[in-house]
């Protein structure tokens, strides 16, 4: 006699939300907000709703390496009901050593068990860079970050590198990179890696990326491996101060009349023209504002090597031979001026290193005219 | 201290997005009439200055319907003075606006009863009626 063996019922995301008292109308509202955050056309809302309703709760393993926990703080400080909160509740977070109650061997056993049970299907989230200079620079339960990443990546369906540290090396990689910090993509070459950069990333960008994997698979990525939905446009193009830029109205200091009138912060070092992120539209602190709205220029934290970008308060430099308005437009159009500035500063530092001299900020600034 | 108490008064800015949005609404309204297509415009993700929000509000005007739903925080639905054009504003638990859409249709999507809810309602009603009829039969015997 043949017996039919039924697979245990896997709870869908829709069922999970419903069990938390979220009605289908609430779910539709949630999907509309999610589509908005993902910069998808509103016409996609029914498709997102249908796909999310049936999506299985994914097992998520979250590894934290050389990081400050800012990325986790960003995600967990959101208030309810938020899209990020709802998605975060709907996933099965099987390992996160900052958030989980278990510690020591118990925590590591939970990770091993989740990896075994969901092998090939779990989503691996990594925040923090990986030191390759000396394995002892950063370990968890005596396991080096490098070994733990390789082990966990082997069974992952996809990897999300959360934060600029995991995506590009970030602050630990800042010159002179004492730990030999590298990004996830520098080590793992055989898995899809989605970089969700930012220091920290916007919480809904983290969960929106997870939602995209659940609904439509790996999102379309830019040349730096970031989802185009969130990193497709630069801050400058979406900035509400852009009209002042177009009219040539700039704040020259942080307390002049231009600053008080809310003029463009380009001359105060704003990196908006060369920074790709969704801050200007999604904003921070429950959609309250973003740094430029608070009166400070963008520091470019979602870009590689932003810490060595030539100074937060130094205007993006202009290629020589350009003057006046032409030069300003060229810089804002994203000509690799920041890179050029960084290279010039780097030369100054290398020269100083060889002579064992200290380089001052003024000397660095002289290298690239603002 | 609220954000508005900070003595920084930004000059009126114009993003230039108002007129294209007005034309998009007009186009969506003609699509609704011609093909019955439900349209939706996401205002929240567009750069829009407070002055432009106010100008759009004036342009759309107030209609007959102003509803508030309680779903994951409040949602306010207002028909404009043009029939078929709705403002849909989503708020969080602290009454902070977290989404703003213009919907062009006979009713906003969120107001319609959802098909799965209707099916579940039918199943529940059928069960209740069957149970009541069983009880009545038991009482009769």
mmCIF file of C-alpha atoms in Angstrom, chain A residues 18 22-30 32-33 35-37 39-40 42-43 45 53 79-82 86 237-240 243-244 247 249 259-263 281-282 285-289, chain B residues 3 7-15 40-42 44-48 69 71-75 89-94 96-101 109-117 120:
data_model
loop_
_atom_site.group_PDB
_atom_site.id
_atom_site.type_symbol
_atom_site.label_atom_id
_atom_site.label_comp_id
_atom_site.label_asym_id
_atom_site.label_seq_id
_atom_site.Cartn_x
_atom_site.Cartn_y
_atom_site.Cartn_z
ATOM 1 C CA UNK A 18 -2.850 38.058 8.820
ATOM 2 C CA UNK A 22 -3.159 42.809 9.568
ATOM 3 C CA UNK A 23 -6.205 42.856 7.294
ATOM 4 C CA UNK A 24 -6.053 42.574 3.519
ATOM 5 C CA UNK A 25 -6.807 46.291 3.291
ATOM 6 C CA UNK A 26 -3.860 46.892 5.596
ATOM 7 C CA UNK A 27 -1.804 44.586 3.423
ATOM 8 C CA UNK A 28 -2.791 46.589 0.320
ATOM 9 C CA UNK A 29 -1.770 49.799 2.046
ATOM 10 C CA UNK A 30 1.522 48.158 2.993
ATOM 11 C CA UNK A 32 1.343 50.544 -1.930
ATOM 12 C CA UNK A 33 3.891 52.033 0.431
ATOM 13 C CA UNK A 35 5.973 50.017 -4.196
ATOM 14 C CA UNK A 36 6.472 53.704 -3.472
ATOM 15 C CA UNK A 37 9.651 53.021 -1.510
ATOM 16 C CA UNK A 39 10.253 53.446 -6.846
ATOM 17 C CA UNK A 40 8.015 51.010 -8.694
ATOM 18 C CA UNK A 42 1.856 52.216 -8.648
ATOM 19 C CA UNK A 43 0.387 49.872 -11.247
ATOM 20 C CA UNK A 45 0.917 47.250 -6.425
ATOM 21 C CA UNK A 53 0.759 37.040 -0.256
ATOM 22 C CA UNK A 79 8.486 52.837 14.456
ATOM 23 C CA UNK A 80 5.280 51.019 13.739
ATOM 24 C CA UNK A 81 3.539 50.430 11.564
ATOM 25 C CA UNK A 82 6.407 50.709 9.172
ATOM 26 C CA UNK A 86 6.355 44.491 8.941
ATOM 27 C CA UNK A 237 18.868 65.073 -9.027
ATOM 28 C CA UNK A 238 16.225 64.442 -6.370
ATOM 29 C CA UNK A 239 17.235 67.253 -4.018
ATOM 30 C CA UNK A 240 14.642 69.865 -3.138
ATOM 31 C CA UNK A 243 16.305 74.793 -8.010
ATOM 32 C CA UNK A 244 18.750 76.999 -6.050
ATOM 33 C CA UNK A 247 19.865 79.574 -10.227
ATOM 34 C CA UNK A 249 22.387 80.379 -5.346
ATOM 35 C CA UNK A 259 22.282 78.895 4.516
ATOM 36 C CA UNK A 260 19.349 80.470 6.352
ATOM 37 C CA UNK A 261 17.426 80.750 3.102
ATOM 38 C CA UNK A 262 17.992 77.066 2.351
ATOM 39 C CA UNK A 263 20.218 77.543 -0.707
ATOM 40 C CA UNK A 281 12.875 60.684 -1.484
ATOM 41 C CA UNK A 282 12.592 58.064 1.270
ATOM 42 C CA UNK A 285 13.517 59.143 10.929
ATOM 43 C CA UNK A 286 10.112 58.046 9.704
ATOM 44 C CA UNK A 287 10.333 60.199 6.612
ATOM 45 C CA UNK A 288 11.061 63.381 8.579
ATOM 46 C CA UNK A 289 13.995 64.686 6.576
ATOM 47 C CA UNK B 3 11.046 71.337 13.651
ATOM 48 C CA UNK B 7 14.428 79.717 12.923
ATOM 49 C CA UNK B 8 15.431 78.659 9.425
ATOM 50 C CA UNK B 9 12.953 79.843 6.847
ATOM 51 C CA UNK B 10 13.641 78.381 3.426
ATOM 52 C CA UNK B 11 12.726 80.462 0.421
ATOM 53 C CA UNK B 12 9.867 79.269 -1.718
ATOM 54 C CA UNK B 13 11.231 76.693 -4.134
ATOM 55 C CA UNK B 14 9.720 75.433 -7.345
ATOM 56 C CA UNK B 15 10.724 71.971 -8.494
ATOM 57 C CA UNK B 40 -2.414 55.973 -9.638
ATOM 58 C CA UNK B 41 0.259 58.631 -9.213
ATOM 59 C CA UNK B 42 2.716 58.445 -6.337
ATOM 60 C CA UNK B 44 5.404 60.945 -2.113
ATOM 61 C CA UNK B 45 8.430 59.967 -4.179
ATOM 62 C CA UNK B 46 8.420 63.112 -6.327
ATOM 63 C CA UNK B 47 10.335 66.226 -5.352
ATOM 64 C CA UNK B 48 7.485 68.599 -4.558
ATOM 65 C CA UNK B 69 -10.115 54.296 7.318
ATOM 66 C CA UNK B 71 -5.919 50.286 8.659
ATOM 67 C CA UNK B 72 -2.344 50.177 9.973
ATOM 68 C CA UNK B 73 -2.773 53.773 11.062
ATOM 69 C CA UNK B 74 -5.245 56.080 9.386
ATOM 70 C CA UNK B 75 -5.844 56.391 5.663
ATOM 71 C CA UNK B 89 -3.107 59.803 2.125
ATOM 72 C CA UNK B 90 -1.626 57.075 4.338
ATOM 73 C CA UNK B 91 -0.639 57.891 7.913
ATOM 74 C CA UNK B 92 1.251 55.948 10.572
ATOM 75 C CA UNK B 93 0.204 55.431 14.205
ATOM 76 C CA UNK B 94 1.501 58.896 15.076
ATOM 77 C CA UNK B 96 2.481 61.256 10.288
ATOM 78 C CA UNK B 97 1.845 61.049 6.554
ATOM 79 C CA UNK B 98 3.864 58.180 5.078
ATOM 80 C CA UNK B 99 2.293 57.927 1.636
ATOM 81 C CA UNK B 100 0.418 60.233 -0.735
ATOM 82 C CA UNK B 101 -1.200 59.010 -3.944
ATOM 83 C CA UNK B 109 -8.554 50.496 -4.586
ATOM 84 C CA UNK B 110 -8.212 50.281 -0.818
ATOM 85 C CA UNK B 111 -11.921 50.997 -0.362
ATOM 86 C CA UNK B 112 -13.092 48.017 -2.386
ATOM 87 C CA UNK B 113 -13.853 44.845 -0.456
ATOM 88 C CA UNK B 114 -11.081 42.387 -1.229
ATOM 89 C CA UNK B 115 -12.045 39.224 -3.175
ATOM 90 C CA UNK B 116 -10.455 36.840 -0.663
ATOM 91 C CA UNK B 117 -12.234 38.594 2.216
ATOM 92 C CA UNK B 120 -13.962 34.029 3.463
#
